[in-house]
GROMACS .gro file of C-alpha atoms in nm:
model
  309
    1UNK     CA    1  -2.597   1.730   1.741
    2UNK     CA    2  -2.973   1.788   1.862
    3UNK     CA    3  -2.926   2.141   1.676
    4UNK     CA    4  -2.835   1.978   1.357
    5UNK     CA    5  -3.096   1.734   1.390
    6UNK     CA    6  -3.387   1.985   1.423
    7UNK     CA    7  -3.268   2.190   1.228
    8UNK     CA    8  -3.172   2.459   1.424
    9UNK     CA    9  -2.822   2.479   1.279
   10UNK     CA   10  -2.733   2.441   0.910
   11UNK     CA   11  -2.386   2.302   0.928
   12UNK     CA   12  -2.182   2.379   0.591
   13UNK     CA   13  -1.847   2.204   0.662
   14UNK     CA   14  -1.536   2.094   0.455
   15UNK     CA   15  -1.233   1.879   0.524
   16UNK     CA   16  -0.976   1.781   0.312
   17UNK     CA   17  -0.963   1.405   0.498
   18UNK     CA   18  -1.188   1.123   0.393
   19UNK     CA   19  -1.509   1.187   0.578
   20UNK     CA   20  -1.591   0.856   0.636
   21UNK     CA   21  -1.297   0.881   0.914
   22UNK     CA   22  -1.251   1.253   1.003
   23UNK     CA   23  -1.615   1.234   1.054
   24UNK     CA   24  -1.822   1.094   1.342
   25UNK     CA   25  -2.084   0.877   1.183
   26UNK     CA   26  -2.384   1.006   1.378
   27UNK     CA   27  -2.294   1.388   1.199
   28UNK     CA   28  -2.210   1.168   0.903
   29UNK     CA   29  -2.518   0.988   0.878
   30UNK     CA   30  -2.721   1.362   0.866
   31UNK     CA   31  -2.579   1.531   0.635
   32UNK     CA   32  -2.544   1.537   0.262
   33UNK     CA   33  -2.206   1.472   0.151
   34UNK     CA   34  -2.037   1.661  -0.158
   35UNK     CA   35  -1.728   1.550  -0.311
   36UNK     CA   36  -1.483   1.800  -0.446
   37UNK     CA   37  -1.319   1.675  -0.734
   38UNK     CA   38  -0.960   1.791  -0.845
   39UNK     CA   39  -0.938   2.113  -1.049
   40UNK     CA   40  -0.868   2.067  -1.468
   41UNK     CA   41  -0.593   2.165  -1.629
   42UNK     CA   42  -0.780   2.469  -1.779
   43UNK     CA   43  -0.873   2.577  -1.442
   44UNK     CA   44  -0.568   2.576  -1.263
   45UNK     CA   45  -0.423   2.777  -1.584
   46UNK     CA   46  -0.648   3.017  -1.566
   47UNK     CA   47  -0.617   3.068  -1.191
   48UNK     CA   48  -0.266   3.101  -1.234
   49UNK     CA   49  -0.308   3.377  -1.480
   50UNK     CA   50  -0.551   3.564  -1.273
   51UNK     CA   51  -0.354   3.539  -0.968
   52UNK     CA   52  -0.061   3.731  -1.188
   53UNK     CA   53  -0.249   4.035  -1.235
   54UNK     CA   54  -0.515   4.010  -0.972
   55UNK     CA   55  -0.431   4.348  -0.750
   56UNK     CA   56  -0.481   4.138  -0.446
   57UNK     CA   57  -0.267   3.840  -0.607
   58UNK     CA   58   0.075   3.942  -0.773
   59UNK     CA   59  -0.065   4.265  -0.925
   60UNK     CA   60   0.088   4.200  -1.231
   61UNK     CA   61   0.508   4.243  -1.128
   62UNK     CA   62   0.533   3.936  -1.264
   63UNK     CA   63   0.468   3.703  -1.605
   64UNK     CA   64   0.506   3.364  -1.670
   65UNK     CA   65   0.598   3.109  -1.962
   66UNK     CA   66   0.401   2.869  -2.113
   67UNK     CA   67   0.653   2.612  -2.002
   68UNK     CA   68   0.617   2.756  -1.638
   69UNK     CA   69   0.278   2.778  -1.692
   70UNK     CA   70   0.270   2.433  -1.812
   71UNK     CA   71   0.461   2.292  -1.533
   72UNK     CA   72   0.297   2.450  -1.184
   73UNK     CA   73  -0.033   2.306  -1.380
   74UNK     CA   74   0.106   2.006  -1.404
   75UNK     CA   75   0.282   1.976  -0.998
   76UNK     CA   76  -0.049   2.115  -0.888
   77UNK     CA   77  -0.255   1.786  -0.917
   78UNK     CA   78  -0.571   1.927  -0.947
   79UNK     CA   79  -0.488   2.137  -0.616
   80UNK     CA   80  -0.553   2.492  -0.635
   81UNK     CA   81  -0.349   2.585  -0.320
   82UNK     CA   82  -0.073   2.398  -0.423
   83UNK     CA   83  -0.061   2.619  -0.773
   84UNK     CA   84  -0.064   2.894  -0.578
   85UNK     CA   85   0.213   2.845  -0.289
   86UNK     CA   86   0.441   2.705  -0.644
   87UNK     CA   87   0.389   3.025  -0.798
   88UNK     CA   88   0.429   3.240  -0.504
   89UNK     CA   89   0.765   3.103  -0.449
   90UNK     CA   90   0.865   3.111  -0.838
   91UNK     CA   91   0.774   3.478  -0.826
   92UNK     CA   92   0.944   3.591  -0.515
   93UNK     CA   93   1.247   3.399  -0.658
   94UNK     CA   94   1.238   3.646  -0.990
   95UNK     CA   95   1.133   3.985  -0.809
   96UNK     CA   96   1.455   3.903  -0.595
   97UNK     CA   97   1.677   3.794  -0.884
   98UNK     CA   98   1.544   4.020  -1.171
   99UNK     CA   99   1.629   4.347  -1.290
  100UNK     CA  100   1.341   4.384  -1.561
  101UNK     CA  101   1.028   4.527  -1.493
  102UNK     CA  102   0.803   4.273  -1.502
  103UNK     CA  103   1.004   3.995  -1.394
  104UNK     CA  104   0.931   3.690  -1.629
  105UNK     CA  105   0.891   3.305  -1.430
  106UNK     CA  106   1.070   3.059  -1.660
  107UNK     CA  107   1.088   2.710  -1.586
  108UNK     CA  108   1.397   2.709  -1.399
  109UNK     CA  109   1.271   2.951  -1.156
  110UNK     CA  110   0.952   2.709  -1.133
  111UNK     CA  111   1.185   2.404  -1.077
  112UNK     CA  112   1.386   2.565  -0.844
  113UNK     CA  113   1.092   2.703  -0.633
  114UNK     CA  114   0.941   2.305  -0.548
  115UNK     CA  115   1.098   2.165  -0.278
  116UNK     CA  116   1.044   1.865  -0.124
  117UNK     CA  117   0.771   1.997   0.107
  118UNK     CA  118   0.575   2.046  -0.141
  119UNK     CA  119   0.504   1.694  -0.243
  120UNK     CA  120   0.149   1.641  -0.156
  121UNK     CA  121   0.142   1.374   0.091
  122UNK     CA  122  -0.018   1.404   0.420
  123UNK     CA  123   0.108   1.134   0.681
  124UNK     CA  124  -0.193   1.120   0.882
  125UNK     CA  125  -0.507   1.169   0.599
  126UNK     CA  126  -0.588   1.009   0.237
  127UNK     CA  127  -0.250   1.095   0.076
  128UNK     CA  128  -0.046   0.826   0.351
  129UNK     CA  129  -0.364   0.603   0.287
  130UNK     CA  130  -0.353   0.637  -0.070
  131UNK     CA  131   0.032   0.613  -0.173
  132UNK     CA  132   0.071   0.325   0.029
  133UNK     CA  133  -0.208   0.182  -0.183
  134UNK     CA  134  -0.099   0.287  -0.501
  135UNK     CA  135   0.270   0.176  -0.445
  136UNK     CA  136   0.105  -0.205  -0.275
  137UNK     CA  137  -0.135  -0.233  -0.580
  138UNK     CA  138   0.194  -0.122  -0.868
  139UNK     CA  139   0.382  -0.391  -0.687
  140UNK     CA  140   0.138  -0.670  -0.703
  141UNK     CA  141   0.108  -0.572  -1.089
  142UNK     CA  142   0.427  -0.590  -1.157
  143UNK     CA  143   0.552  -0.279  -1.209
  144UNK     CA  144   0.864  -0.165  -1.129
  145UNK     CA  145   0.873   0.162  -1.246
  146UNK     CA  146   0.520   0.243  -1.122
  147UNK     CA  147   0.604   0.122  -0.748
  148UNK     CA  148   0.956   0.287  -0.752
  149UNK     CA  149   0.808   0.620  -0.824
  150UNK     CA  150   0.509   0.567  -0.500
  151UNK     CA  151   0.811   0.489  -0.324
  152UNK     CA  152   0.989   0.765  -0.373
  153UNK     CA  153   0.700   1.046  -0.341
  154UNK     CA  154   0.643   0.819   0.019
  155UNK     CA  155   0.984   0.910   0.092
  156UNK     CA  156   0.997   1.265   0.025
  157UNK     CA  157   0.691   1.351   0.187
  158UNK     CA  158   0.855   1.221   0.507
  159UNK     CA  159   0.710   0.857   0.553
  160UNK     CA  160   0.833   0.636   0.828
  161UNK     CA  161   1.057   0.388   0.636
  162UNK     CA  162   0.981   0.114   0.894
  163UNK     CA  163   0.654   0.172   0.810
  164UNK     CA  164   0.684   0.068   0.441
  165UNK     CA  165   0.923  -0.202   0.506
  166UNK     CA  166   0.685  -0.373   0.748
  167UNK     CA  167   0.423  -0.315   0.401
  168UNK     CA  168   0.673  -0.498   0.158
  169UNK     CA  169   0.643  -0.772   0.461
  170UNK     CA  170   0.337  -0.847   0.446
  171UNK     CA  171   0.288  -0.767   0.057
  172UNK     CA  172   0.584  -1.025   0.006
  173UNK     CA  173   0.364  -1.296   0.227
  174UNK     CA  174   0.070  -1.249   0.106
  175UNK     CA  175   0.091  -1.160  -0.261
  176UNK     CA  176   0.396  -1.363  -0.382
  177UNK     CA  177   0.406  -1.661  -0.125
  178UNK     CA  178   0.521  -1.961  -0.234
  179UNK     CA  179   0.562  -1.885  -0.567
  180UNK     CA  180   0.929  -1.751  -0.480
  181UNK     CA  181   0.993  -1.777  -0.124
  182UNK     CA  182   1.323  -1.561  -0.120
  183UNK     CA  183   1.101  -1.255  -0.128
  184UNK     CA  184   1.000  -1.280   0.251
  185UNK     CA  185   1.351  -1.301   0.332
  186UNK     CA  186   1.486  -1.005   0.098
  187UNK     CA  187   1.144  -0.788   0.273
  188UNK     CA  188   1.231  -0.879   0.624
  189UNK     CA  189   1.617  -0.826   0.523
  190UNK     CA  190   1.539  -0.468   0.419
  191UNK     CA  191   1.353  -0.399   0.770
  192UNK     CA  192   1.664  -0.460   0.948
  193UNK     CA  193   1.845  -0.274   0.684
  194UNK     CA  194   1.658   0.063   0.747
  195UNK     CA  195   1.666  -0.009   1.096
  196UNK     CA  196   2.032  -0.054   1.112
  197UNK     CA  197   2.139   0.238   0.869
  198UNK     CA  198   1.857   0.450   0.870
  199UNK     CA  199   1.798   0.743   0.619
  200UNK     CA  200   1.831   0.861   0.388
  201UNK     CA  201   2.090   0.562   0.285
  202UNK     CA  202   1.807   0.306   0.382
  203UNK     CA  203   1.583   0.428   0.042
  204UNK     CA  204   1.863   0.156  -0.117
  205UNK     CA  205   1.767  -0.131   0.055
  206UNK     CA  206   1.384  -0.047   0.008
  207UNK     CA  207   1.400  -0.001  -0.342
  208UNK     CA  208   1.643  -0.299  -0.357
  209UNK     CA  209   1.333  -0.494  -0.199
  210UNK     CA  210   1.031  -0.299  -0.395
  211UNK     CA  211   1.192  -0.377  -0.723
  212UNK     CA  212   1.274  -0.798  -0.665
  213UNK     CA  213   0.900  -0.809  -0.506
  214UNK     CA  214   0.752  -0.629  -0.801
  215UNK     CA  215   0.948  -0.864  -1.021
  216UNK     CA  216   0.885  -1.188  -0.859
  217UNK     CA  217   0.609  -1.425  -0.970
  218UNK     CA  218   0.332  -1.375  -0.759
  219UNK     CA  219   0.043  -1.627  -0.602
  220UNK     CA  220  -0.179  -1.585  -0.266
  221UNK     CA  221  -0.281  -1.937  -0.244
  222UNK     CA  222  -0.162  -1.930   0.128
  223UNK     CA  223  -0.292  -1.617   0.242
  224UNK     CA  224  -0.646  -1.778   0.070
  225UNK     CA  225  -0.620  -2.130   0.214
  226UNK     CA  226  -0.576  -1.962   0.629
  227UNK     CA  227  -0.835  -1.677   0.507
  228UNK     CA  228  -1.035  -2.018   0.479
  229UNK     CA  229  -0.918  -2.235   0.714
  230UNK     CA  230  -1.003  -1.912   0.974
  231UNK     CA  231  -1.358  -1.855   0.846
  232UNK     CA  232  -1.455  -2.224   0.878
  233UNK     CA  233  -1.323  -2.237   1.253
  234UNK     CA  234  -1.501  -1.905   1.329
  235UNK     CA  235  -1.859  -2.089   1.214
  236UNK     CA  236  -1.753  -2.414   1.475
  237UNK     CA  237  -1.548  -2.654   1.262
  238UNK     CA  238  -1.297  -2.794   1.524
  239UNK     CA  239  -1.282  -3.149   1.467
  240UNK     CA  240  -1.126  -3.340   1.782
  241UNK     CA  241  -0.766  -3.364   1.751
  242UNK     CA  242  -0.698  -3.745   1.669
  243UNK     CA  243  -0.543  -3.881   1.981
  244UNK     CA  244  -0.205  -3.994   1.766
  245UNK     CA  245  -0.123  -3.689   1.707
  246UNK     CA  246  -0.177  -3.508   2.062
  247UNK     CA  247   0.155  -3.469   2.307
  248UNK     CA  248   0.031  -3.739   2.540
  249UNK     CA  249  -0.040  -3.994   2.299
  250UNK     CA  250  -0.105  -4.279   2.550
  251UNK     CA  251  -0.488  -4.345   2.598
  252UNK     CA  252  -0.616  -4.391   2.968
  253UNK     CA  253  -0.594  -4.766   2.939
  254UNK     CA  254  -0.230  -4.762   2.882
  255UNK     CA  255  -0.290  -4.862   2.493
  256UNK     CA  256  -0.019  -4.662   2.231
  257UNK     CA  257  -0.220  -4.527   1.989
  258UNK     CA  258  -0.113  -4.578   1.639
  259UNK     CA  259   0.118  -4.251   1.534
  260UNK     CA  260   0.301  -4.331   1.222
  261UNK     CA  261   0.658  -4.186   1.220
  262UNK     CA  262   0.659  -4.015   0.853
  263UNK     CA  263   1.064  -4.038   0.871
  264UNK     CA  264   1.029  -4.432   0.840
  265UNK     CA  265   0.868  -4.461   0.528
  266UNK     CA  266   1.116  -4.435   0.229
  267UNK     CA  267   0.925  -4.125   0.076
  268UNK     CA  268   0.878  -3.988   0.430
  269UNK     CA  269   0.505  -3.935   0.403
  270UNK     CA  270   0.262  -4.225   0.535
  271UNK     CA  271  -0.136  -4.273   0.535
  272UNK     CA  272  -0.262  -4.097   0.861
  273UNK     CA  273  -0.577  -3.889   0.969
  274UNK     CA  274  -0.465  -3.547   1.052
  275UNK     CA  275  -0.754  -3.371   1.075
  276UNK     CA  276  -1.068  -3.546   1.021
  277UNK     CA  277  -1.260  -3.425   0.737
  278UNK     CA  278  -1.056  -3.149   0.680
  279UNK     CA  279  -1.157  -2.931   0.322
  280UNK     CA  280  -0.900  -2.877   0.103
  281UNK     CA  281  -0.778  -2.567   0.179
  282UNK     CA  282  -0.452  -2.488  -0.039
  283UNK     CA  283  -0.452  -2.515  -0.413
  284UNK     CA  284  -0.061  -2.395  -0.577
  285UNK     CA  285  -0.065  -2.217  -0.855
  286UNK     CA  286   0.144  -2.240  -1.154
  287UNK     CA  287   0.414  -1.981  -1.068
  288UNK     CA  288   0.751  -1.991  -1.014
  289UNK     CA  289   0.845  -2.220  -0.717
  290UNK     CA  290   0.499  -2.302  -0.634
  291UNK     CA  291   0.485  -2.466  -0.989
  292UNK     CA  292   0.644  -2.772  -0.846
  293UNK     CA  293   0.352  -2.807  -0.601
  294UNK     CA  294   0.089  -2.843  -0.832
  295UNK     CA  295   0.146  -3.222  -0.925
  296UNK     CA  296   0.380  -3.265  -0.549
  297UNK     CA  297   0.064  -3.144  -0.319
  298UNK     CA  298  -0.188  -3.410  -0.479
  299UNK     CA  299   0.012  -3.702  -0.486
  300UNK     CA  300   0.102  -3.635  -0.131
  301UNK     CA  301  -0.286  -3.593  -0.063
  302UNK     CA  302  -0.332  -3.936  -0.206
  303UNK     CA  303  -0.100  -4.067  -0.027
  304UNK     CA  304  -0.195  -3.923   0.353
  305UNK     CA  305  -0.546  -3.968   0.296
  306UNK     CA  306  -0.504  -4.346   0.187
  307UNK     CA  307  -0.559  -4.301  -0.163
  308UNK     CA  308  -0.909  -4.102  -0.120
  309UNK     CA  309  -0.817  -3.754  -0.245
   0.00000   0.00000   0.00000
């Protein structure tokens, strides 16, 4: 580090994780950072052809289709090595299987050459960090289609299933909630699935689960109101607890305090301080269940706070 600081050394580095992580901030902080974008389409195609008849490369024993062509440009993603390792294997499949002279890639000798360790996912760098995002963000939206297919390339590169179960957990708390409750329960339900079956039968249960969750109706409005509710008790607001309410309700003198019993009032919900000056923390949203909370949540309020809400 003193090298690089002075000067000494210039460091020309690359990594193909986000630097912000792979990197140790004091290196991070000193250096210029360059991001690599992914290749075009026209430059993958033409590194494809040059690799054909490159005398270092395939030295031309080979040609290729436009619809092979086409294709490893289109599995590549942008990725240059990727291109590469999918045409090496399509053209060690023809040399072995062809009798002409030069042996011609097609696209079944393209399809046939990706297996499923070629997906591009990498389980400890961006790829794991970014799927996961992808597939959390297409079921949010809505879209079934969208979050199947992240769920499937998390699957073939090899992703913990637990792992994404425990995701569709928390994305069934926090981003559908109360507006259908059942979601939770279908989330947790396809944990214990996976955990009970395992793989690769437990991709049924998950896309069982992805699918309903991307379907549902969706609200936060309780991972807002404790997002809240935890902020304002981090800056001090901890009102004493009103001394009905605690487990020893009897004051020193001997005196009861006045706890109302909801369960004897008719509607089951009575005037009472619960929390004194408490904000209002949850507001439902109109969707799905939670629809019937929208009118249900402010009479109550009216009600518990003696008619001042």
């Amino acid at each position: 580090m003193p090298s690089v600081e002075s000067g000494g050394i210039l460091l020309i580095a690359a990594t193909t994780e986000n630097p912000s992580f792979a990197v140790i901030a004091p290196l991070l902080s000193r250096s210029l950072l360059v991001r690599l974008e992914p290749l075009s389409r026209d430059a993958i195609s033409d590194l494809i052809r040059k690799a054909i008849v490159e005398p270092r490369g395939l030295g031309s024993k080979v040609e290729i289709d436009d619809a092979a062509l086409n294709r490893i440009v289109e599995v590549s993603g942008g990725d240059a090595r990727r291109a590469l390792t999918v045409l090496e294997a399509a053209a060690s499949r023809v040399l072995e299987l062809s009798t002409s002279s030069p042996a011609v890639i097609g696209l079944e000798d393209v399809g046939a050459s990706l297996e499923s360790a070629l997906v591009r996912y990498d389980r400890d760098g961006d790829q794991h960090y970014d799927t996961i995002s992808a597939f959390i963000k297409s079921v949010r939206g809505s879209d079934a289609d969208a979050a199947i297919h992240y769920l499937a390339r998390m699957l073939e590169g090899g992703e913990d299933p637990r792992f994404i179960a425990r995701r569709l957990i928390l994305l069934a708390a926090e981003d559908i909630g109360l507006a259908d409750p059942t979601a939770l329960s279908i989330a947790v339900a396809a944990h214990e699935s996976v955990a009970l079956i395992g793989m690769p039968e437990g991709r049924i249960p998950l896309a069982e689960a992805t699918v309903y969750l991307a379907l549902a109706p969706k609200s936060n409005s309780a991972y807002l109101a404790i997002n809240q509710a935890i902020a304002d008790v981090k800056n001090g607001f901890a009102p004493t607890i009103p001394a009905s309410l605690r487990s020893n309700y009897l004051s020193k003198g001997g005196t009861e305090q006045a706890y109302r019993y909801p369960h004897d009032d008719p509607n089951s919900v009575v005037s009472q301080v619960y929390v004194e000056g408490v904000p209002e923390y949850f507001t439902p949203k109109s969707s799905g269940f939670e629809k019937g909370l929208v009118d249900r949540w402010p009479a109550l309020k009216r009600i518990i706070r003696g008619n001042g809400a």
